[in-house]
Coordinates of C-alpha atoms and ligand atoms in Angstrom, one line a residue:
Chain F
M1 CA 12.6 -38.5 20.4
S2 CA 13.8 -38.1 16.1
V3 CA 10.1 -38.4 15.0
L4 CA 9.4 -35.1 16.5
L5 CA 12.8 -34.5 14.7
Q6 CA 10.9 -35.5 11.6
A7 CA 8.4 -34.1 12.0
I8 CA 9.7 -30.2 12.1
L9 CA 12.1 -30.6 9.6
N10 CA 9.6 -31.7 7.1
G11 CA 7.3 -28.8 8.9
V12 CA 10.7 -26.2 8.0
M13 CA 10.4 -27.6 4.4
T14 CA 7.0 -27.4 3.7
G15 CA 6.3 -23.8 5.6
T16 CA 9.3 -22.6 2.8
L17 CA 7.6 -23.6 0.0
I18 CA 4.0 -22.8 1.1
A19 CA 5.9 -19.0 2.5
V20 CA 6.6 -18.0 -1.6
P21 CA 2.5 -18.1 -2.8
A22 CA 1.5 -17.3 0.7
I23 CA 3.7 -13.8 -0.4
G24 CA 2.2 -13.3 -2.8
F25 CA -1.2 -13.9 -1.5
T26 CA -0.8 -11.0 1.0
A27 CA 1.4 -8.9 -1.3
I28 CA -1.9 -9.0 -3.5
F29 CA -3.7 -9.0 -0.5
A30 CA -2.1 -5.6 1.2
V31 CA -1.9 -3.5 -2.6
L32 CA -5.6 -4.7 -3.7
R33 CA -7.2 -5.4 -0.7
Y34 CA -8.8 -8.5 -1.0
P35 CA -8.0 -11.8 -0.9
S36 CA -6.7 -13.5 -4.3
F37 CA -8.2 -17.5 -3.7
A38 CA -7.0 -17.8 -7.6
I39 CA -3.2 -17.6 -6.2
A40 CA -4.3 -21.5 -6.1
A41 CA -4.8 -21.4 -10.1
Y42 CA -1.2 -19.1 -10.2
V43 CA 0.3 -22.2 -8.7
T44 CA -0.5 -24.6 -10.9
V45 CA -0.3 -23.0 -13.5
G46 CA 3.0 -22.3 -12.8
G47 CA 4.4 -25.4 -12.0
F48 CA 2.6 -26.8 -15.5
A49 CA 5.1 -23.8 -17.3
G50 CA 8.1 -25.4 -15.8
W51 CA 6.8 -29.1 -16.3
F52 CA 5.8 -27.9 -20.0
A53 CA 9.8 -25.7 -20.1
N54 CA 11.4 -29.1 -18.5
S55 CA 9.7 -32.1 -20.9
L56 CA 10.3 -30.1 -24.7
W57 CA 12.8 -27.9 -24.2
G58 CA 15.1 -30.4 -20.7
A59 CA 14.8 -26.8 -19.0
G60 CA 16.2 -27.6 -14.7
V61 CA 15.3 -26.2 -12.1
L62 CA 16.4 -23.1 -12.1
P63 CA 15.0 -22.0 -15.6
A64 CA 11.8 -23.6 -14.2
L65 CA 11.4 -20.9 -11.9
A66 CA 12.1 -18.4 -14.4
I67 CA 9.3 -19.4 -17.0
A68 CA 6.5 -19.9 -14.3
F69 CA 7.6 -16.9 -13.0
L70 CA 6.5 -14.7 -16.2
V71 CA 4.0 -16.8 -17.4
A72 CA 1.8 -17.3 -13.9
G73 CA 2.4 -13.4 -12.8
A74 CA 1.1 -12.8 -16.8
A75 CA -1.5 -14.8 -16.2
G76 CA -2.2 -13.2 -12.5
V77 CA -2.3 -9.3 -14.3
A78 CA -4.3 -10.7 -18.2
T79 CA -7.2 -11.8 -15.3
E80 CA -7.4 -9.0 -12.9
E81 CA -7.0 -7.2 -16.4
G82 CA -9.7 -9.1 -18.4
A83 CA -11.5 -9.8 -15.6
L84 CA -11.6 -8.8 -11.6
R85 CA -10.7 -5.0 -12.7
R86 CA -14.7 -4.0 -13.3
L87 CA -15.4 -5.3 -10.6
R88 CA -13.4 -3.5 -8.0
P89 CA -16.4 -0.5 -7.5
A90 CA -18.1 -3.7 -5.8
G91 CA -16.5 -4.1 -2.7
A92 CA -13.3 -6.7 -1.4
L93 CA -16.2 -9.5 -0.6
T94 CA -17.2 -9.1 -4.6
V95 CA -13.8 -9.9 -6.1
A96 CA -12.8 -12.6 -3.1
I97 CA -16.0 -14.2 -5.0
A98 CA -14.6 -13.4 -8.3
T99 CA -11.5 -15.0 -8.0
I100 CA -13.3 -17.6 -6.8
A101 CA -14.9 -18.7 -10.2
A102 CA -11.5 -16.8 -12.0
N103 CA -10.0 -20.4 -9.7
L104 CA -12.0 -22.4 -11.5
I105 CA -11.7 -21.2 -15.6
L106 CA -7.9 -21.7 -15.3
E107 CA -8.1 -24.4 -13.7
N108 CA -10.1 -26.3 -15.8
V109 CA -7.8 -24.6 -18.9
T110 CA -4.5 -26.7 -17.5
R111 CA -6.7 -29.8 -17.6
F112 CA -8.1 -29.1 -21.2
L113 CA -4.5 -28.5 -21.6
F114 CA -2.9 -31.0 -19.7
G115 CA -4.8 -33.8 -19.0
N116 CA -6.4 -35.1 -15.9
D117 CA -2.4 -36.9 -14.9
L118 CA 0.4 -36.6 -12.7
R119 CA 3.1 -35.0 -14.6
G120 CA 6.7 -35.4 -12.3
Y121 CA 9.2 -33.5 -13.6
D122 CA 12.9 -35.0 -15.8
L123 CA 15.4 -34.4 -12.8
P124 CA 18.5 -36.4 -12.1
L125 CA 17.1 -39.0 -9.1
R126 CA 19.8 -38.9 -6.0
P127 CA 19.5 -40.6 -3.1
D128 CA 18.8 -39.1 0.3
L129 CA 20.9 -37.3 2.7
R130 CA 21.0 -39.0 6.3
F131 CA 21.8 -37.6 9.7
A132 CA 21.2 -39.1 12.5
D133 CA 18.3 -41.0 12.0
L134 CA 16.8 -37.7 9.6
R135 CA 16.3 -37.9 6.6
I136 CA 16.1 -35.8 3.8
G137 CA 16.0 -35.4 0.2
P138 CA 18.7 -33.3 -1.6
Q139 CA 16.5 -31.8 -4.1
Q140 CA 15.3 -30.7 -0.9
I141 CA 17.4 -28.9 0.4
E142 CA 18.0 -27.2 -2.9
N143 CA 13.8 -26.0 -2.9
V144 CA 14.3 -24.8 0.8
L145 CA 17.1 -23.2 -0.2
L146 CA 15.7 -21.7 -3.3
A147 CA 12.5 -20.4 -2.2
I148 CA 14.9 -18.6 0.5
L149 CA 16.6 -16.3 -2.5
V150 CA 13.4 -15.7 -3.5
M151 CA 12.1 -14.9 -0.3
A152 CA 14.9 -12.9 -0.2
A153 CA 15.0 -11.7 -3.2
V154 CA 11.2 -9.5 -2.9
F155 CA 12.8 -8.3 0.6
A156 CA 15.1 -6.8 -1.2
F157 CA 13.5 -5.4 -4.1
L158 CA 10.3 -4.2 -1.2
R159 CA 13.0 -2.4 0.9
F160 CA 15.4 -1.4 -2.0
T161 CA 13.8 -0.4 -5.3
R162 CA 11.7 2.7 -5.7
Y163 CA 8.9 0.4 -7.4
G164 CA 9.0 -2.1 -4.5
K165 CA 8.8 1.2 -2.4
A166 CA 6.3 3.0 -4.3
M167 CA 4.4 -0.8 -3.8
R168 CA 4.8 -0.2 0.5
A169 CA 3.3 3.1 -0.5
V170 CA 0.6 1.8 -1.4
A171 CA -0.6 -0.3 0.3
D172 CA 0.3 2.1 3.4
N173 CA -1.4 4.7 2.2
I174 CA -3.3 4.8 -1.3
D175 CA -4.7 8.4 -1.3
L176 CA -1.1 9.9 0.3
A177 CA 0.2 7.9 -2.2
R178 CA -1.7 9.8 -5.0
L179 CA -0.5 12.8 -3.4
K180 CA 2.6 11.7 -3.9
G181 CA 2.1 11.2 -8.0
I182 CA 2.3 7.6 -7.8
D183 CA -0.2 6.2 -10.4
P184 CA -2.1 3.0 -7.7
Q185 CA -3.8 1.1 -10.7
R186 CA -0.1 1.1 -12.7
V187 CA 1.5 -0.4 -8.9
A188 CA -1.7 -3.0 -8.3
V189 CA -1.0 -4.3 -11.8
T190 CA 2.5 -4.6 -11.3
T191 CA 2.1 -6.1 -7.3
L192 CA -0.4 -9.0 -9.4
F193 CA 2.4 -9.8 -11.8
L194 CA 4.4 -9.5 -9.1
G195 CA 1.7 -11.8 -6.8
A196 CA 0.7 -14.4 -9.3
G197 CA 4.1 -15.0 -10.6
L198 CA 5.3 -16.1 -7.1
A199 CA 2.4 -18.3 -7.5
G200 CA 4.3 -19.8 -9.4
V201 CA 7.3 -20.5 -8.6
G202 CA 5.6 -22.7 -5.9
G203 CA 4.0 -24.1 -8.5
V204 CA 7.1 -24.9 -9.7
L205 CA 9.2 -26.1 -6.0
L206 CA 5.7 -28.3 -4.9
A207 CA 6.5 -30.1 -8.3
V208 CA 9.5 -30.2 -7.9
D209 CA 9.7 -31.8 -4.5
T210 CA 5.7 -33.9 -5.6
S211 CA 4.1 -33.8 -9.0
I212 CA 1.7 -31.7 -11.0
D213 CA -1.9 -31.7 -11.8
P214 CA -4.4 -29.6 -12.2
L215 CA -5.7 -29.5 -8.3
A216 CA -2.4 -29.1 -6.9
G217 CA -2.7 -25.5 -6.7
A218 CA -6.5 -25.9 -5.1
R219 CA -4.8 -28.6 -2.8
I220 CA -2.1 -26.2 -0.8
L221 CA -4.6 -23.2 -0.9
L222 CA -6.1 -24.1 2.2
T223 CA -2.4 -23.7 3.8
V224 CA -1.7 -20.7 1.5
F225 CA -5.1 -19.0 2.9
A226 CA -4.2 -19.9 6.7
A227 CA -0.5 -18.5 7.0
A228 CA -1.8 -14.9 5.3
V229 CA -4.8 -15.2 7.7
L230 CA -1.7 -16.0 10.1
G231 CA 1.0 -13.7 10.4
G232 CA -0.9 -10.9 10.0
L233 CA -3.1 -10.5 6.0
G234 CA -1.4 -8.3 4.3
S235 CA 1.5 -8.0 6.1
I236 CA 4.9 -10.5 4.0
P237 CA 7.1 -11.1 7.2
G238 CA 3.9 -12.2 9.0
A239 CA 3.2 -14.7 5.3
V240 CA 6.9 -16.0 6.2
V241 CA 6.0 -16.3 9.8
G242 CA 3.0 -17.9 9.0
A243 CA 4.1 -20.7 6.4
F244 CA 5.9 -22.0 9.4
A245 CA 3.7 -22.4 11.8
V246 CA 1.1 -23.6 9.8
G247 CA 3.9 -26.0 7.4
I248 CA 4.9 -27.5 11.1
A249 CA 1.6 -28.0 12.8
E250 CA 0.6 -29.7 9.8
E251 CA 2.8 -31.9 9.9
L252 CA 3.2 -33.0 14.4
S253 CA -1.0 -33.5 13.2
L254 CA 0.2 -36.5 11.9
L255 CA 1.8 -37.7 13.7
A256 CA -1.8 -38.2 16.4
V257 CA -3.8 -38.2 13.5
P258 CA -4.7 -39.6 10.3
A259 CA -3.8 -37.6 7.6
T260 CA -6.7 -36.8 6.0
Y261 CA -7.4 -35.0 8.8
R262 CA -3.3 -32.3 7.3
S263 CA -5.7 -30.2 6.4
A264 CA -8.1 -29.2 9.4
I265 CA -5.2 -28.3 11.2
G266 CA -5.4 -25.3 8.4
F267 CA -9.0 -24.3 9.6
A268 CA -8.2 -24.9 13.0
A269 CA -5.6 -21.7 12.9
I270 CA -7.2 -19.6 10.9
L271 CA -10.7 -20.7 13.0
L272 CA -7.7 -20.0 16.3
M273 CA -6.9 -16.2 14.8
L274 CA -9.6 -15.3 13.9
T275 CA -10.7 -15.8 17.7
F276 CA -8.3 -14.3 19.4
R277 CA -6.0 -12.0 17.3
P278 CA -8.0 -10.9 13.8
R279 CA -5.5 -8.9 13.3
G280 CA -2.6 -11.7 13.2
I281 CA 0.6 -12.3 14.7
L282 CA 2.3 -9.4 12.9
G283 CA -0.2 -7.5 11.1
E284 CA -1.5 -4.4 12.0
R285 CA -4.8 -3.7 11.3
A286 CA -8.0 -5.7 12.1
S287 CA -9.9 -5.0 9.2
Chain A
M1 CA -2.2 35.9 -12.9
S2 CA -2.9 33.7 -9.9
V3 CA -1.7 30.8 -8.7
L4 CA -5.1 29.2 -8.1
A5 CA -8.5 29.9 -8.9
V6 CA -11.4 27.9 -8.1
E7 CA -15.4 29.2 -8.7
A8 CA -17.9 28.2 -7.5
L9 CA -16.8 24.5 -6.3
V10 CA -19.9 22.1 -5.7
A11 CA -18.2 18.8 -5.1
G12 CA -19.9 16.2 -2.5
Y13 CA -19.1 12.5 -1.3
G14 CA -20.1 9.2 -3.0
A15 CA -23.9 10.0 -3.9
A16 CA -23.8 11.5 -0.8
E17 CA -25.3 15.4 -0.2
E18 CA -23.2 18.0 -1.3
I19 CA -20.7 19.4 0.8
L20 CA -19.6 22.0 -1.7
K21 CA -22.0 23.9 -2.4
G22 CA -20.4 27.3 -4.8
A23 CA -17.4 27.7 -2.8
S24 CA -15.0 30.1 -4.9
L25 CA -11.4 31.2 -3.8
H26 CA -7.9 32.4 -4.8
V27 CA -3.9 32.6 -3.7
E28 CA -2.1 35.2 -5.4
P29 CA 1.6 34.8 -5.7
G30 CA 3.6 34.4 -2.6
E31 CA -0.2 35.3 -0.6
I32 CA -0.5 33.1 2.7
V33 CA -4.1 31.6 3.1
S34 CA -5.8 30.7 5.6
I35 CA -9.2 29.6 5.5
I36 CA -10.9 29.2 9.5
G37 CA -14.9 28.5 10.5
P38 CA -16.7 26.6 11.9
N39 CA -16.6 22.1 12.1
G40 CA -17.7 20.6 9.8
A41 CA -17.6 23.8 6.9
G42 CA -16.2 21.5 4.3
K43 CA -12.5 23.3 4.9
S44 CA -11.7 20.0 4.8
T45 CA -13.3 18.6 1.4
F46 CA -12.4 22.4 -0.3
L47 CA -8.4 21.6 -0.1
K48 CA -9.1 17.4 -1.3
A49 CA -11.0 18.4 -3.8
V50 CA -7.8 21.6 -5.3
A51 CA -5.8 18.0 -4.9
G52 CA -7.9 16.1 -6.6
L53 CA -8.7 13.2 -4.4
L54 CA -12.7 14.5 -5.7
Q55 CA -14.6 14.2 -8.3
P56 CA -16.2 18.8 -8.1
R57 CA -20.2 18.3 -10.3
A58 CA -19.6 21.7 -11.4
G59 CA -17.0 24.5 -10.8
T60 CA -13.6 24.7 -12.6
I61 CA -10.1 24.4 -10.8
R62 CA -6.9 26.7 -12.8
F63 CA -3.8 26.3 -11.8
A64 CA -0.9 29.5 -12.9
G65 CA -4.2 29.3 -15.1
T66 CA -4.9 25.6 -15.9
D67 CA -7.6 24.3 -15.5
V68 CA -7.0 21.2 -13.9
T69 CA -10.3 20.6 -12.5
R70 CA -10.9 17.0 -15.0
R71 CA -6.6 15.7 -13.6
D72 CA -6.1 13.0 -10.8
P73 CA -3.6 13.8 -8.4
Q74 CA -1.0 12.7 -9.1
G75 CA -1.7 15.5 -12.4
R76 CA -2.1 17.4 -9.9
A77 CA 1.7 16.6 -7.5
R78 CA 3.0 16.8 -11.4
A79 CA 1.6 20.4 -12.1
G80 CA 3.3 21.9 -8.8
I81 CA 0.1 21.3 -6.0
S82 CA 1.2 19.8 -3.0
F83 CA -1.0 18.5 -0.1
V84 CA -0.4 17.7 3.6
P85 CA -3.7 16.5 5.0
Q86 CA -4.8 17.0 7.5
E87 CA -5.1 13.3 8.8
R88 CA -2.6 10.3 8.0
N89 CA -0.4 11.7 6.6
V90 CA 3.0 9.6 6.4
F91 CA 3.7 6.7 5.6
G92 CA 3.4 5.0 9.1
S93 CA 5.0 1.7 8.1
L94 CA 7.6 3.8 6.2
T95 CA 10.6 4.8 7.8
V96 CA 11.4 8.8 8.1
A97 CA 14.0 8.5 4.7
E98 CA 11.6 6.6 2.8
N99 CA 9.1 8.6 4.1
L100 CA 10.4 11.0 2.7
E101 CA 12.4 9.5 -0.2
I102 CA 8.6 7.8 -1.5
S103 CA 7.3 11.7 -1.7
G104 CA 10.0 12.3 -4.1
Y105 CA 8.7 9.8 -6.6
L106 CA 7.9 12.6 -9.3
D107 CA 11.4 12.9 -9.1
P108 CA 14.0 10.9 -8.2
A109 CA 16.8 12.3 -9.8
G110 CA 16.9 15.8 -7.7
A111 CA 15.1 13.3 -4.0
Q112 CA 18.3 12.6 -2.2
G113 CA 19.8 15.9 -2.9
R114 CA 16.3 17.4 -1.5
A115 CA 16.0 15.2 1.8
A116 CA 19.8 16.8 2.8
R117 CA 18.8 20.0 2.6
L118 CA 15.7 19.0 4.2
Y119 CA 17.1 17.4 6.9
E120 CA 19.2 20.1 7.6
R121 CA 16.5 22.3 8.0
Y122 CA 13.9 20.2 10.0
P123 CA 17.1 18.5 12.4
V124 CA 14.4 16.2 13.7
L125 CA 14.1 14.6 10.7
A126 CA 18.3 13.7 10.7
E127 CA 17.8 12.4 14.0
K128 CA 15.0 10.2 13.6
R129 CA 15.9 8.8 9.8
H130 CA 15.6 5.3 10.8
A131 CA 12.9 5.2 13.1
L132 CA 9.1 4.4 10.9
A133 CA 7.3 7.5 11.0
R134 CA 4.2 6.6 12.7
T135 CA 6.7 6.0 16.3
L136 CA 6.8 9.9 15.6
S137 CA 5.2 12.4 18.5
G138 CA 3.0 14.7 17.2
G139 CA 5.0 18.1 16.6
Q140 CA 7.9 15.6 14.3
R141 CA 4.8 13.3 12.9
Q142 CA 3.5 17.3 10.7
I143 CA 7.1 18.5 10.7
L144 CA 7.3 15.3 8.6
A145 CA 4.1 15.8 6.4
M146 CA 5.1 19.3 5.6
A147 CA 8.9 17.8 4.0
M148 CA 6.8 15.3 2.3
G149 CA 5.3 17.4 1.3
L150 CA 7.6 19.9 0.3
M151 CA 10.1 17.2 -1.4
T152 CA 7.5 17.5 -5.1
E153 CA 9.5 21.1 -4.9
P154 CA 5.6 22.3 -5.5
K155 CA 4.2 25.9 -6.2
L156 CA 1.9 25.9 -4.2
M157 CA 1.4 24.8 -0.7
L158 CA -2.2 23.3 0.5
L159 CA -2.2 22.6 3.7
D160 CA -5.2 20.7 6.1
E161 CA -4.6 21.7 10.8
P162 CA -1.2 21.5 10.2
T163 CA -0.9 22.7 14.4
A164 CA -3.8 20.4 14.8
G165 CA -3.2 17.9 18.7
L166 CA -0.2 19.8 18.8
S167 CA 1.2 21.9 22.2
P168 CA 1.0 25.5 22.5
K169 CA 4.9 25.1 21.6
A170 CA 4.5 23.1 18.7
A171 CA 2.5 24.9 16.8
D172 CA 4.3 28.0 17.4
D173 CA 7.6 26.2 16.4
L174 CA 5.0 25.1 13.2
F175 CA 4.0 28.7 12.3
D176 CA 7.7 30.0 12.0
A177 CA 8.1 26.9 9.6
V178 CA 5.3 28.0 8.0
V179 CA 6.3 31.1 8.0
N180 CA 10.0 30.9 6.7
L181 CA 8.4 28.7 3.6
N182 CA 6.3 31.2 2.0
R183 CA 9.6 33.5 2.1
G184 CA 11.2 31.5 -0.5
G185 CA 8.7 32.2 -2.5
L186 CA 6.0 29.9 -1.7
P187 CA 1.8 30.5 -1.7
I188 CA 0.6 28.5 0.8
L189 CA -2.9 28.1 1.3
M190 CA -4.4 26.4 4.9
V191 CA -7.4 25.2 7.1
E192 CA -6.5 25.7 10.0
Q193 CA -8.3 25.5 14.3
H194 CA -6.2 28.8 16.0
A195 CA -7.6 31.0 13.0
V196 CA -5.9 33.6 15.4
E197 CA -2.7 32.8 15.0
A198 CA -3.1 31.8 12.0
L199 CA -4.7 34.9 10.6
A200 CA -2.0 37.1 12.1
V201 CA 0.7 35.6 9.4
S202 CA -1.7 35.5 6.1
T203 CA -2.2 38.2 3.7
R204 CA -5.5 37.1 3.9
G205 CA -8.7 34.3 5.4
Y206 CA -11.7 33.1 4.4
V207 CA -14.5 32.0 6.8
F208 CA -16.4 28.8 5.3
V209 CA -19.9 27.9 6.5
A210 CA -21.7 25.5 5.3
G211 CA -20.0 25.1 2.2
R212 CA -19.1 28.3 0.9
E213 CA -17.2 31.6 2.2
S214 CA -18.6 33.9 3.6
A215 CA -16.6 37.0 4.0
E216 CA -13.0 37.4 2.5
G217 CA -10.3 39.8 4.6
A218 CA -7.2 40.7 4.4
G219 CA -5.7 38.4 8.1
P220 CA -4.9 40.7 10.5
A221 CA -9.2 42.3 9.5
L222 CA -10.0 39.5 9.7
A223 CA -9.0 39.0 13.5
S224 CA -10.3 41.8 14.4
D225 CA -13.9 41.8 12.8
P226 CA -16.3 41.9 16.1
E227 CA -18.8 39.8 14.4
I228 CA -16.1 37.2 13.1
R229 CA -14.5 37.0 16.6
R230 CA -18.0 36.2 17.9
L231 CA -19.1 33.9 15.7
F232 CA -15.8 32.0 14.8
L233 CA -13.0 33.4 17.6
G234 CA -14.4 32.9 20.4
G235 CA -14.0 37.3 21.6
Ligands
LIG1 N1 -15.0 10.3 3.2 C1 -16.6 11.7 3.8 N2 -17.0 10.5 3.8 C2 -18.6 11.3 3.7 N3 -18.5 12.1 4.5 C3 -17.7 12.9 5.3 C4 -16.1 12.4 3.8 N4 -15.3 13.1 5.4 C5 -16.1 13.7 5.7 N5 -17.5 14.1 5.8 C6 -18.5 15.1 5.3 O1 -18.7 16.4 5.8 C7 -18.6 17.1 5.8 C8 -17.3 18.2 5.5 O2 -16.4 18.5 6.7 P1 -14.5 18.2 5.8 O3 -13.7 17.6 7.1 O4 -15.3 19.3 5.2 O5 -14.7 19.4 7.8 P2 -14.0 20.3 8.5 O6 -14.7 21.8 7.7 O7 -13.1 20.6 7.4 O8 -14.3 20.4 10.1 P3 -12.8 19.5 10.5 O9 -12.8 21.2 11.3 O10 -14.0 19.3 11.6 O11 -12.2 19.8 9.8 C9 -18.8 16.3 7.4 O12 -20.2 16.9 6.9 C10 -18.2 15.4 7.3 O13 -19.0 14.9 8.4
LIG2 MG1 -11.5 19.7 8.1

């Protein structure tokens, strides 16, 4: 029983960490209409940016998050403006493939700069908390709270600010948005900054939880993608729901199959969803 | 000076053949002008080109004396052209209130006051303020679309089949709303399937056939022209 509870608890925590980059991925998809697999590299870039600030200036988690958001967001905008934008007329598939290339390039830039080693953040060690049979690290609790805070900020931004509403309008109907005077290109750039920045925030949360290396983002890419597909591509609440579903499913799977099969859960989730409900849990469109 | 003066407009979608083949039309201050014609004549395409959603291959579009042929839709909205499309004319995933608010994007300071006046004029919108636009009935959606078009305080309103899919009663109400708007001085260019009703309230009308205007005249005169009745008005 407690094994099961522990797995669910772990799943919830994985889910919150995955939810942040998954929101970024799905937001970029909603506005720009292509899946950006470069999100993996933005996770890694953010994780390293935070690590750099932490080990060089002793930055705590909060400033590290802020720096990661800015650096990863800038990387996202630079990638879009420097390369992807020109490919957009060729269609979503072309851009999606180009994001895989961009991902490899960015990944290797971080490898060149920081090497292949696993890097840990320098944060005070604290003993695990215990509730009955359940164990949980104080840092994990903090991560979950931070992730929730970030998500709340994203929801508030989309719901209450003029820019957030413009973003939702463009995602809904780009031509109508233009007729109202909204410049979709500006919205696209903002969305990329936000989406890649969120991936970077996810990178720090992930790195604080474990460690960071050039492949850190690539390792969670499938899970992030599965979360977004499961929730319905382009739906932000969907990405959150999907992240929890995949996170919990992955942890539960560890009770039954060896850890090496963990990533099969992501694949299975995508396949099942595309077979039985292509628009996802909360998605509105089939495409 | 004409509010809108379009000369010999040629336009199409992508590399496909031309849809508009040299269409010309003008709208004078205070007018309601209707475009009627068979399906596929290019009426919607014409309005899209005037609003900037379609880049013409040839011809000119002058708005209040200024050449806007090369401007993007945002630029034309800023200049005062407001286009309510035939389909997908509201943001379905936004609430009624958000739809109005985002339609005032160009002038956020004045948006709240304008929305308040529109709620007063169209009480059904106030009632449905917090509903998602995709849950509205056809008539409510058309009213919202038109109200959204008014949020920019336009100097010219383009309406594409505002009564499409409405019950006869809702269609009448909508024509009344259009006439009321026009009484306030707003020039209106609309495309309509309900040709008789549209021409009855119009200053002038155009008949579009195969990508250009084939007849033009005063609204009531056009509605009673036997040749036009025979061809387009089912009588
Ligand atoms: N987005 C598009 N891409 C390609 N072709 C299009 C597109 N929209 C319309 N067309 C074509 O352009 C032609 C004119 O269409 P348009 O919608 O302008 O006609 P219309 O006069 O408004 O007709 P209706 O009365 O049916 O609304 C049609 O042959 C149509 O198939
Ligand atoms: Mg049409």
